[in-house]
PDB file of C-alpha atoms in Angstrom:
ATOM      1  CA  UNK A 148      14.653  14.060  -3.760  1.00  0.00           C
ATOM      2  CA  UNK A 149      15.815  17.967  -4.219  1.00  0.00           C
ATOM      3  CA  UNK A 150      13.207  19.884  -5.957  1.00  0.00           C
ATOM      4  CA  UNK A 151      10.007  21.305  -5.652  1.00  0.00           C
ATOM      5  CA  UNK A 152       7.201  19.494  -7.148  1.00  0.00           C
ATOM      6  CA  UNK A 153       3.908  21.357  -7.915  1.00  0.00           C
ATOM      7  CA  UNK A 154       0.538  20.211  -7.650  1.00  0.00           C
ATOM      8  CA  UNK A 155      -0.133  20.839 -11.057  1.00  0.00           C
ATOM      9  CA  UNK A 156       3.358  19.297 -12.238  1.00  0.00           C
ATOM     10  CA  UNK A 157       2.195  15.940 -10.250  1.00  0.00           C
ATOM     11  CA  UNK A 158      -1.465  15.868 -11.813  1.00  0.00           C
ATOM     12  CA  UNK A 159      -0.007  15.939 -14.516  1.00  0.00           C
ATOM     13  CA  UNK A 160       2.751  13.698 -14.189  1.00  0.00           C
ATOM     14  CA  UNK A 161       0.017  10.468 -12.736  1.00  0.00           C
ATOM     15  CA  UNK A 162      -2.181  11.225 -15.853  1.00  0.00           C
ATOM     16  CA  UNK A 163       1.034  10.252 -17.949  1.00  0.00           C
ATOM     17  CA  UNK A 164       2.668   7.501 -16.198  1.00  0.00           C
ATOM     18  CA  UNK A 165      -0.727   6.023 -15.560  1.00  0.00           C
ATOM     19  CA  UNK A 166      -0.977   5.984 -11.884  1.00  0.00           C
ATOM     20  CA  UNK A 167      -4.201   7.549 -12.106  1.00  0.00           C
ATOM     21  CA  UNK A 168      -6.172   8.556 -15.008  1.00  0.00           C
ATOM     22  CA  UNK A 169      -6.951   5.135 -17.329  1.00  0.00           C
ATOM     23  CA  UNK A 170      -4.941   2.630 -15.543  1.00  0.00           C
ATOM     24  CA  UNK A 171      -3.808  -0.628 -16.365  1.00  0.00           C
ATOM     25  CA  UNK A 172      -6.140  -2.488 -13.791  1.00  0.00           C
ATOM     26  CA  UNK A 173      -8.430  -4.233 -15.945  1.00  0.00           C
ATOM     27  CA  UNK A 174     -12.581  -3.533 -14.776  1.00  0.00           C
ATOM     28  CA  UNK A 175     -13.180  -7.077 -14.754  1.00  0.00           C
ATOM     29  CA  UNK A 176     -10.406  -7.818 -12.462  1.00  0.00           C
ATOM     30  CA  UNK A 177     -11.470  -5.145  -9.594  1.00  0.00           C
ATOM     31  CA  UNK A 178     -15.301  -6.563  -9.751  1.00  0.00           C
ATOM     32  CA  UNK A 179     -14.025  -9.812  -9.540  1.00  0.00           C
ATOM     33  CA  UNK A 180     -12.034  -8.684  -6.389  1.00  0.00           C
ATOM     34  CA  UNK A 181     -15.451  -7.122  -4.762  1.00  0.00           C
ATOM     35  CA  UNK A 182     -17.815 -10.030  -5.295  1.00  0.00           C
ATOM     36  CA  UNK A 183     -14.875 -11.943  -3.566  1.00  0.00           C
ATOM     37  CA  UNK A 184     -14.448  -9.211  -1.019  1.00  0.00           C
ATOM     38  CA  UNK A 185     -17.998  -9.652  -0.548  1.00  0.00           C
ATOM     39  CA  UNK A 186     -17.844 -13.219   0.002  1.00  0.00           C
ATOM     40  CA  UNK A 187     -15.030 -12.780   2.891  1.00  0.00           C
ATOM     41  CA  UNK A 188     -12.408 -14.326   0.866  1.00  0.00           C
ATOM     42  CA  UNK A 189      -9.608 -13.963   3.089  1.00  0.00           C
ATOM     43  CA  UNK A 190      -7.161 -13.697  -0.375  1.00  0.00           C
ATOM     44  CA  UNK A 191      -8.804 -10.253  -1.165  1.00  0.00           C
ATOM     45  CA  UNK A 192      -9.597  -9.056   2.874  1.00  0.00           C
ATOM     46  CA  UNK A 193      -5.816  -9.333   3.500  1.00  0.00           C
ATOM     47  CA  UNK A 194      -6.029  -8.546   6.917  1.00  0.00           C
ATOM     48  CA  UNK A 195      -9.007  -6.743   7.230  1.00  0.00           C
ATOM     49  CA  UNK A 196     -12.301  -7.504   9.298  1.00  0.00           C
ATOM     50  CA  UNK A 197     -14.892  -6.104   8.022  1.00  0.00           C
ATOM     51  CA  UNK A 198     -17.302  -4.306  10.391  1.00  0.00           C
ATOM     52  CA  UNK A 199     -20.028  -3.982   7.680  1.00  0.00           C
ATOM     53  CA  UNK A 200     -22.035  -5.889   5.441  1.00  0.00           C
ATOM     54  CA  UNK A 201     -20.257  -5.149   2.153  1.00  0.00           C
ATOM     55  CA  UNK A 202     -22.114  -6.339  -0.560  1.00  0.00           C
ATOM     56  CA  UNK A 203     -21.011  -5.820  -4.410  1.00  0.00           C
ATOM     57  CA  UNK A 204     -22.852  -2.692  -4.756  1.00  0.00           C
ATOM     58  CA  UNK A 205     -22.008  -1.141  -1.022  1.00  0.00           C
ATOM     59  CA  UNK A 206     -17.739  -1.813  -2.334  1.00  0.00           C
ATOM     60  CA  UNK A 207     -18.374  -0.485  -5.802  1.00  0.00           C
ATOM     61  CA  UNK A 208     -20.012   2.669  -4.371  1.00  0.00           C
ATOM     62  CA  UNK A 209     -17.273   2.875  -2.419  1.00  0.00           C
ATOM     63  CA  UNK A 210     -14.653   2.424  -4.848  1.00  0.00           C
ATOM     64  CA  UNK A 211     -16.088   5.048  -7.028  1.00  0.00           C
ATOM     65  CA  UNK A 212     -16.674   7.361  -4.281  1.00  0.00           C
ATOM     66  CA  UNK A 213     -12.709   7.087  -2.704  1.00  0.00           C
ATOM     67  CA  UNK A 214     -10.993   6.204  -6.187  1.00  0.00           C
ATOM     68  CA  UNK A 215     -13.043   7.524  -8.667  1.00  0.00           C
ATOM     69  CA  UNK A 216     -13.786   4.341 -10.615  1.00  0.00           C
ATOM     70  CA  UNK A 217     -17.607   3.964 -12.821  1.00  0.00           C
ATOM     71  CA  UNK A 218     -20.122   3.103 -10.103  1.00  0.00           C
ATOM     72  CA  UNK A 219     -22.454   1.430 -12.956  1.00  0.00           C
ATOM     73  CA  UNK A 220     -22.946  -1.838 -12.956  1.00  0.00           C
ATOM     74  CA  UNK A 221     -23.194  -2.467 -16.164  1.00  0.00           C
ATOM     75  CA  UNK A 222     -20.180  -1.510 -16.619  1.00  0.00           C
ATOM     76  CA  UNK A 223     -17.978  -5.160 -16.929  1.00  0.00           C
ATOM     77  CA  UNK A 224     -15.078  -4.611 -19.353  1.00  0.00           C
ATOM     78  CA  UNK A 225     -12.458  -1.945 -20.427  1.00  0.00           C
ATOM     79  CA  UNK A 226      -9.566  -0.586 -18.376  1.00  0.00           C
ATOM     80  CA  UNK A 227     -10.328   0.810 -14.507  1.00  0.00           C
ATOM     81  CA  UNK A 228     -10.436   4.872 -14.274  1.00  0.00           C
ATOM     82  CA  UNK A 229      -9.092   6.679 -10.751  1.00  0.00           C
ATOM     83  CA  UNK A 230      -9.304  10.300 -10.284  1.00  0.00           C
ATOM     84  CA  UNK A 231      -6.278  11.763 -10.465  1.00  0.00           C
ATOM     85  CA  UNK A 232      -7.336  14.904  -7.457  1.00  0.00           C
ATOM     86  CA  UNK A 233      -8.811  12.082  -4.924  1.00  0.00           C
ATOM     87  CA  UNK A 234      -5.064  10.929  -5.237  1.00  0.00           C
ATOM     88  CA  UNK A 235      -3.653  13.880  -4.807  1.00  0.00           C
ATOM     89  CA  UNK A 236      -6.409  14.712  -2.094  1.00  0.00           C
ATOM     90  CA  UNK A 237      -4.873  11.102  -0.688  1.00  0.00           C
ATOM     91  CA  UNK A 238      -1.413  11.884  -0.812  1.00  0.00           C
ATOM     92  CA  UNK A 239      -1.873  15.352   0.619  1.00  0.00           C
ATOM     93  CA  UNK A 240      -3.123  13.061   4.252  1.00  0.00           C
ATOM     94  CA  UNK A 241      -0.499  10.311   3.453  1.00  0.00           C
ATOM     95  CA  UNK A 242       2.202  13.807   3.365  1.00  0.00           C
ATOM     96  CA  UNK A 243       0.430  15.029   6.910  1.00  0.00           C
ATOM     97  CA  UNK A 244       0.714  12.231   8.120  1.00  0.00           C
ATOM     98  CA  UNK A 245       4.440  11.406   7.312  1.00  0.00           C
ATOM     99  CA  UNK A 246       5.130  15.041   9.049  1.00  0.00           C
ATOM    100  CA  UNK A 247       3.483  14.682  11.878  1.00  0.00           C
ATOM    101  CA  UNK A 248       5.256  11.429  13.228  1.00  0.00           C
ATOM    102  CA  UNK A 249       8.398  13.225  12.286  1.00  0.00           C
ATOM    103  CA  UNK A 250       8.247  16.307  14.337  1.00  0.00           C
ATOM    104  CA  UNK A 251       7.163  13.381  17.075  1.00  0.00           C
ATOM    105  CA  UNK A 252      10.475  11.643  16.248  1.00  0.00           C
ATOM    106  CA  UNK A 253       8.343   8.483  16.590  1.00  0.00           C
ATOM    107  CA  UNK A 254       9.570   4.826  15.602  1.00  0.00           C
ATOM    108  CA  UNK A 255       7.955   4.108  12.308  1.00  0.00           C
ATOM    109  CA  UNK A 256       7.659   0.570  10.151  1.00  0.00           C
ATOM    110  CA  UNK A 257       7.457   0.271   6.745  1.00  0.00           C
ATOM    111  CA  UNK A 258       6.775  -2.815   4.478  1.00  0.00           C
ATOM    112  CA  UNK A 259       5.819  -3.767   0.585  1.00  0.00           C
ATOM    113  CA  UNK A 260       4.312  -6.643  -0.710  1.00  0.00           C
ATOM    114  CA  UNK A 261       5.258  -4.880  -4.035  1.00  0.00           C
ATOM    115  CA  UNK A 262       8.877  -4.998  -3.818  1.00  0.00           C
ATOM    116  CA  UNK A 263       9.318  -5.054  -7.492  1.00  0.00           C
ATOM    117  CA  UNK A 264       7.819  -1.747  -8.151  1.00  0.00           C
ATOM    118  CA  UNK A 265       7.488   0.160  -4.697  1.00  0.00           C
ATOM    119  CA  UNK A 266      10.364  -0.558  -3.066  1.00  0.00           C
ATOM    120  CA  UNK A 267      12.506   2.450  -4.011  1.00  0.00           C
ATOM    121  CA  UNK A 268       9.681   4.491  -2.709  1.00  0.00           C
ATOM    122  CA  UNK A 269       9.664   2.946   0.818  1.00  0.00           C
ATOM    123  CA  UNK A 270      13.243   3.265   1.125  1.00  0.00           C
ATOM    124  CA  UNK A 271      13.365   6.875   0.182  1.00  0.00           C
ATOM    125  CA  UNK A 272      10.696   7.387   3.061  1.00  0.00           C
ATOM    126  CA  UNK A 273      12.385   5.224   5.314  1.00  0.00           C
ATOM    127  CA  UNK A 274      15.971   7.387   4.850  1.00  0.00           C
ATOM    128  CA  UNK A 275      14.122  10.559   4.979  1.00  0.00           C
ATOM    129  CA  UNK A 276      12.136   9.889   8.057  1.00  0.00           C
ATOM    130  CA  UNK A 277      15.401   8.039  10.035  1.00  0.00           C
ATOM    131  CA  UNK A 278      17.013  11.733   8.990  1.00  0.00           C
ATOM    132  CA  UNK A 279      14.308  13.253  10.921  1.00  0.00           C
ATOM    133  CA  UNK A 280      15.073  11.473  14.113  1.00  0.00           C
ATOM    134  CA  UNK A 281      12.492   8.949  14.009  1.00  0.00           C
ATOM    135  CA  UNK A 282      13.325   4.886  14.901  1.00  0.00           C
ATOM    136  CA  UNK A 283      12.762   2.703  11.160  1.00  0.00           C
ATOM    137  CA  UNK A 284      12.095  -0.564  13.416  1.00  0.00           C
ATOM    138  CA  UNK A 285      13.160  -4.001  11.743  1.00  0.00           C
ATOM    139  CA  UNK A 286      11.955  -6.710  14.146  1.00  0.00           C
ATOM    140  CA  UNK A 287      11.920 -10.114  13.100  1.00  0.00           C
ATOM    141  CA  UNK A 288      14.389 -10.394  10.817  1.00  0.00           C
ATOM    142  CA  UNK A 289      14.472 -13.773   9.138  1.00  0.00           C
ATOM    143  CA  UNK A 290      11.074 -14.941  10.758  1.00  0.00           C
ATOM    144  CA  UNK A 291       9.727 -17.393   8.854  1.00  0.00           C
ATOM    145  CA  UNK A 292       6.460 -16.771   7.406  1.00  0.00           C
ATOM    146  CA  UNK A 293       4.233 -19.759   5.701  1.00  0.00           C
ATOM    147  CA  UNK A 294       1.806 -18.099   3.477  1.00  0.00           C
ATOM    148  CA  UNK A 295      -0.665 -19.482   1.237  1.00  0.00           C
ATOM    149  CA  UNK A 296       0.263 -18.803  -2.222  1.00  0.00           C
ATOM    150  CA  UNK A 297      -1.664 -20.161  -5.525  1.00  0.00           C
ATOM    151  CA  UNK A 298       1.036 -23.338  -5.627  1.00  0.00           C
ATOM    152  CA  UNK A 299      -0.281 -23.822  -2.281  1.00  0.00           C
ATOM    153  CA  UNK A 300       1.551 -23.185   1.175  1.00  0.00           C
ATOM    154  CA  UNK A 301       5.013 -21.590   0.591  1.00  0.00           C
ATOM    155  CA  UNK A 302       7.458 -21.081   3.522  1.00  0.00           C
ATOM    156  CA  UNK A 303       8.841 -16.799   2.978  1.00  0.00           C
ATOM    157  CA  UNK A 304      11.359 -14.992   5.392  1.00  0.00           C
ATOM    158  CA  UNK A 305      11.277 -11.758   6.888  1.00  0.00           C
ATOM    159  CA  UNK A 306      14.059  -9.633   5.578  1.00  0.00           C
ATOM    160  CA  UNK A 307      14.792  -5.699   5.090  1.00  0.00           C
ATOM    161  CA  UNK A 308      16.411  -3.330   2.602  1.00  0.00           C
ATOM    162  CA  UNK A 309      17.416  -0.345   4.044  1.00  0.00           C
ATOM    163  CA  UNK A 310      14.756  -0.146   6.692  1.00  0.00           C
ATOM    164  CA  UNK A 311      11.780  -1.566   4.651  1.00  0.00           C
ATOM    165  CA  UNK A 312      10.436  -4.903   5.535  1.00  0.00           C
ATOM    166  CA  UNK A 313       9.781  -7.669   2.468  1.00  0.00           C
ATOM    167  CA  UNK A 314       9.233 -11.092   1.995  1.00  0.00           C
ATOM    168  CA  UNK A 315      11.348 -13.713   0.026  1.00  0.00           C
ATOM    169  CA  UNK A 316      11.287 -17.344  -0.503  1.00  0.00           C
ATOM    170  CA  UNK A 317      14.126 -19.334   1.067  1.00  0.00           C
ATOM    171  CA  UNK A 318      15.273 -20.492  -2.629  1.00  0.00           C
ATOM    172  CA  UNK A 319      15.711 -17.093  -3.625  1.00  0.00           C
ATOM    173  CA  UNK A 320      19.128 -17.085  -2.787  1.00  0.00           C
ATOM    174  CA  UNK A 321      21.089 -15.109   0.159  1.00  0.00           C
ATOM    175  CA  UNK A 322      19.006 -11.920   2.454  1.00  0.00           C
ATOM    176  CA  UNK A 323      19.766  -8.604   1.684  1.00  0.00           C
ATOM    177  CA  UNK A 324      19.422  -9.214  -2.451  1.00  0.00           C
ATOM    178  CA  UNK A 325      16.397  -7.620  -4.255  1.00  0.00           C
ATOM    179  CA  UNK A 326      13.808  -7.548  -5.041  1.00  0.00           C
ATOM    180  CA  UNK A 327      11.339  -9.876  -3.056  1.00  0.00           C
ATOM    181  CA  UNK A 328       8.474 -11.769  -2.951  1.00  0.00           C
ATOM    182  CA  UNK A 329       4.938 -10.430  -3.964  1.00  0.00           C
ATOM    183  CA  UNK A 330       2.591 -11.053  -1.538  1.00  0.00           C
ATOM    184  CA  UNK A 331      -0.767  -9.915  -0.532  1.00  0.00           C
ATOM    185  CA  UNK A 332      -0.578 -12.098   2.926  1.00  0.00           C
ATOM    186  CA  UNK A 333      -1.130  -9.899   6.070  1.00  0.00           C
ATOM    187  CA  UNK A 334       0.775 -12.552   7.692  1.00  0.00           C
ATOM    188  CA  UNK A 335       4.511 -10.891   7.563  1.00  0.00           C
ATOM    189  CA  UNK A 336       3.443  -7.632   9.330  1.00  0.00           C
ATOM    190  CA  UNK A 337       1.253  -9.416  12.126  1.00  0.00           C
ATOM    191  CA  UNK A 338       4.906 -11.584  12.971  1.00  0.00           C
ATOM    192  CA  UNK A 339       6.577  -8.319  12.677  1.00  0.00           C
ATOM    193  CA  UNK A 340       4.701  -6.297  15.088  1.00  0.00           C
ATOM    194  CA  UNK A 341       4.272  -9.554  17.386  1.00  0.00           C
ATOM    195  CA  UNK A 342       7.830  -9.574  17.901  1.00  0.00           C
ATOM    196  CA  UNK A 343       8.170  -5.980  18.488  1.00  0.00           C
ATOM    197  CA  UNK A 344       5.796  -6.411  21.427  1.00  0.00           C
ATOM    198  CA  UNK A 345       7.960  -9.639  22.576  1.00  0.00           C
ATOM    199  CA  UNK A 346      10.844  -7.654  22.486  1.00  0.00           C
ATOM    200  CA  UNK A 347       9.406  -5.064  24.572  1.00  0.00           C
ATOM    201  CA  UNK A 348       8.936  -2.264  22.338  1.00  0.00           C
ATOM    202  CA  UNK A 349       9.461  -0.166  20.922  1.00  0.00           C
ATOM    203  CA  UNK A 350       6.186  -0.411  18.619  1.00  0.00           C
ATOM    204  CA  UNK A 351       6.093   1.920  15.674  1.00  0.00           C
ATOM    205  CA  UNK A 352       3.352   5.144  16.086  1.00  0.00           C
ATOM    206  CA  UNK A 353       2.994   4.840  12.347  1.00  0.00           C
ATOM    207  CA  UNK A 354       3.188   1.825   9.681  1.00  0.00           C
ATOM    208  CA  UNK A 355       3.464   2.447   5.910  1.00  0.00           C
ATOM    209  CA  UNK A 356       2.638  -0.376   3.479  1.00  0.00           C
ATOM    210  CA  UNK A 357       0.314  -1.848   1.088  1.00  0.00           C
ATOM    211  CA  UNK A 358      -1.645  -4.774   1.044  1.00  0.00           C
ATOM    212  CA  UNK A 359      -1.698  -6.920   3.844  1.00  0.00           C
ATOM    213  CA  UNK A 360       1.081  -4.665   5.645  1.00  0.00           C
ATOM    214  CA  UNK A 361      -1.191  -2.009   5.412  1.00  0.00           C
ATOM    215  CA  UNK A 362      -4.383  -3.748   6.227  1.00  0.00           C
ATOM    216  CA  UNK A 363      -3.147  -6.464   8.390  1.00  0.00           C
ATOM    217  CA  UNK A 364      -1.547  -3.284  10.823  1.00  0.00           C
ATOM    218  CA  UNK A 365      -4.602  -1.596  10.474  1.00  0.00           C
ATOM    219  CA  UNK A 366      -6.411  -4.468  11.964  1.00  0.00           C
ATOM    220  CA  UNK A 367      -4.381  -4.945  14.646  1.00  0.00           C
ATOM    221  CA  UNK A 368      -5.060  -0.946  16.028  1.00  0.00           C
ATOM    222  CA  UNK A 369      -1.854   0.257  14.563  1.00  0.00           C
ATOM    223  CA  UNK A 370      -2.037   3.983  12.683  1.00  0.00           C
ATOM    224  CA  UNK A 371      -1.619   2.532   9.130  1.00  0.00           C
ATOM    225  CA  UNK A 372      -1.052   4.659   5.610  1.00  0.00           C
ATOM    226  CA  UNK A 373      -0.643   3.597   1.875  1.00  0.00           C
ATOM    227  CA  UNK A 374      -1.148   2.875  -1.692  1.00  0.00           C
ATOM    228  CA  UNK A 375      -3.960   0.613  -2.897  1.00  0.00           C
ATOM    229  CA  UNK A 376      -5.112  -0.284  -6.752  1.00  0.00           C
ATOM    230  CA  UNK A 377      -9.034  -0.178  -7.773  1.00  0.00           C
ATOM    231  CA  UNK A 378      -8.604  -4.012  -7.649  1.00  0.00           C
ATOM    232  CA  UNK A 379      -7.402  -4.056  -3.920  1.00  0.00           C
ATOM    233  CA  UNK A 380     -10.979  -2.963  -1.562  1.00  0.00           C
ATOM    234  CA  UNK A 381      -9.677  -3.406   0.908  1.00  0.00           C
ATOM    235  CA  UNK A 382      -7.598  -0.651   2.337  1.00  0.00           C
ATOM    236  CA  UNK A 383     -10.644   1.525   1.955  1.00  0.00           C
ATOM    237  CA  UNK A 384     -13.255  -0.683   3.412  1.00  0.00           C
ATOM    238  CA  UNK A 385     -10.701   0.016   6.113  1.00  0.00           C
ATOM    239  CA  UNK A 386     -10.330   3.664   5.509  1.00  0.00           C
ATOM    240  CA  UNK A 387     -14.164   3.983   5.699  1.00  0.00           C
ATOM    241  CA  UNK A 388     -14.481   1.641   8.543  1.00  0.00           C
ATOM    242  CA  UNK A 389     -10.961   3.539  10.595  1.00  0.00           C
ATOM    243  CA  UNK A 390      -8.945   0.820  10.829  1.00  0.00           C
ATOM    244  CA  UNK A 391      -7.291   2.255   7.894  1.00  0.00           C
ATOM    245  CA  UNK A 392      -5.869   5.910   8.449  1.00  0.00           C
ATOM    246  CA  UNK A 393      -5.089   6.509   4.757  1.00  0.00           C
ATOM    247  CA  UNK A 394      -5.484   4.803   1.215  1.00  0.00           C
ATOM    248  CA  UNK A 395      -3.903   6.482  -1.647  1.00  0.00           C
ATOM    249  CA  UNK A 396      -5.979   5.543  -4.618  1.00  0.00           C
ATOM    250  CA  UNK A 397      -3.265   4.696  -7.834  1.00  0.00           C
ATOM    251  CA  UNK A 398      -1.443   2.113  -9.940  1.00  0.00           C
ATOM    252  CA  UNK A 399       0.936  -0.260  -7.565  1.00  0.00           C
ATOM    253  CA  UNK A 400       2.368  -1.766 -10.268  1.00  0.00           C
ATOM    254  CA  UNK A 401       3.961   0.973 -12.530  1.00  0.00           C
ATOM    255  CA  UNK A 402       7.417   0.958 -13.400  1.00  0.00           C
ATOM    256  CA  UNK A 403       9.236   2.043 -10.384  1.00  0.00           C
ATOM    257  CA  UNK A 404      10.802   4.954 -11.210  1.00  0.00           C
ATOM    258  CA  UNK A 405       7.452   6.458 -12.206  1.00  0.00           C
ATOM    259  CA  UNK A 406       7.126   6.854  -7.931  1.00  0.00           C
ATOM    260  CA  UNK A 407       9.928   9.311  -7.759  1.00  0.00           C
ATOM    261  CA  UNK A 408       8.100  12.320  -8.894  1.00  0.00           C
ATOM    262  CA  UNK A 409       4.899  11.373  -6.370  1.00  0.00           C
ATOM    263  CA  UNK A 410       7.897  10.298  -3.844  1.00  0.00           C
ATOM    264  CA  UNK A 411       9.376  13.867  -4.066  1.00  0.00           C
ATOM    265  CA  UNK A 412       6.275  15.329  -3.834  1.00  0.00           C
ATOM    266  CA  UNK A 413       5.587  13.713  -0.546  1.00  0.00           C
ATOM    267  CA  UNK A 414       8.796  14.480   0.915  1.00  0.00           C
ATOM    268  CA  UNK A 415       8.010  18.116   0.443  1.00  0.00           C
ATOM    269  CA  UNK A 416       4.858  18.379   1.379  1.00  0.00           C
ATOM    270  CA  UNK A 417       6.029  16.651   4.483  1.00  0.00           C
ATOM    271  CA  UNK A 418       9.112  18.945   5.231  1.00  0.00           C
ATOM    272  CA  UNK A 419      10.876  15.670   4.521  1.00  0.00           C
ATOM    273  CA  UNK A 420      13.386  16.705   1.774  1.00  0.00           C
ATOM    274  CA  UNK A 421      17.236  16.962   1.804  1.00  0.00           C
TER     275      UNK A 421
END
């Protein structure tokens, strides 16, 4: 994580990996997610009540407002756009953020639901931020977690790689292998924190995630930061309602190591870097 990275560099950088710019999220997958968001589907709310009355147009005003995606109607096919400064603009607050729980040295929690492509970027926030004297909490380990899946209900554990909190299904084979289980379920994170508090503490000042780790701790009153897709509302319903302290706008499902220049970034933005 050595090495300055400028802004320009990183524009750059999420034009041509495709985490902003034309993405892969098809335009007929995100409006399907906002009529459904807009019907209080709990599969696309993931953890979030919404204060509002969010109707199709109210989310795709939104969406075009915090991510930079068409706000016409009419348009129903093609591949999503997002803006590649309102991500930088995001990551500049998700960086701020990062820095000032670490000059705090306050216990932090971090969690994916994209373990297949994110992972290595938790972790590498997780090691930089236990380096800075904060707590990475890990409560609950092994919980198990029955989420509803599209096979129906499927029984997941609660496990951790290297301070970052994941689901995987019992036939997956033994904890502490990788990757896990995609899930959108806010479900995980509301055990985790629940057995934080049954523990007596400590509870984390700041939780990192996406989907419902982000949203489901956002809910719950917790100071909550992370990526979202145009397909995924819901972390900025949040973000414009404050339950939601910061949604990065960009592609969650890259290839993984396409993170490590936004990751490095981050890091020294935040005074993070080793």
């Amino acid at each position: 994580m050595r090495g300055v990275v400028d802004r320009g560099g990183l524009r750059a950088h999420l034009l041509d990996a495709r985490l902003a710019g034309v993405v892969a999220t098809a335009r007929e997958v995100s409006l399907r997610s906002y009529r459904l968001f807009a019907a209080r589907d709990p599969r696309v709310l993931i953890g979030i009540d919404p204060q509002g009355e969010w109707g199709q147009r109210d989310l795709l005003g939104l969406m075009a407002e915090r991510c930079g995606v068409s706000a016409d109607p009419r348009d129903t096919s093609g591949q999503d756009v997002i803006d590649p400064d309102r991500t930088l603009a995001a990551l500049d607050s998700f960086a701020d953020r990062l820095a000032a729980v670490a000059e705090r040295r306050a216990p932090v929690f971090l969690g994916t639901g994209h373990p297949h492509r994110l992972l290595g970027f938790y972790v590498a926030l997780a090691e930089a931020l236990s380096a800075a004297g904060c707590a990475v909490l890990t409560p609950a380990q092994g919980r198990s977690v029955d989420i509803t899946t599209r096979f129906g209900l499927r029984t997941h554990n609660l496990d951790y790689v290297r301070g970052v909190a994941l689901v995987r299904e019992p036939a997956a084979g033994h904890a502490g292998g990788e990757p896990g289980a995609h899930t959108h379920s806010p479900l995980p994170v509301r055990a985790a924190l629940a057995a934080a508090a049954e523990a007596g503490g400590p509870l984390p000042e700041l939780v990192i995630g996406d989907h419902g780790w982000l949203c489901g701790a956002g809910q719950l009153g917790f100071a909550a930061i992370g990526p979202a897709d145009t397909d995924d509302p819901a972390p900025f319903v949040g973000e414009a309602e404050g339950s939601v302290s910061v949604a990065v706008p960009l592609d969650d499902a890259v290839r993984s190591e396409y993170y490590r220049l936004l990751t490095r970034y981050v890091l020294n933005r935040a005074c993070l870097s080793r």
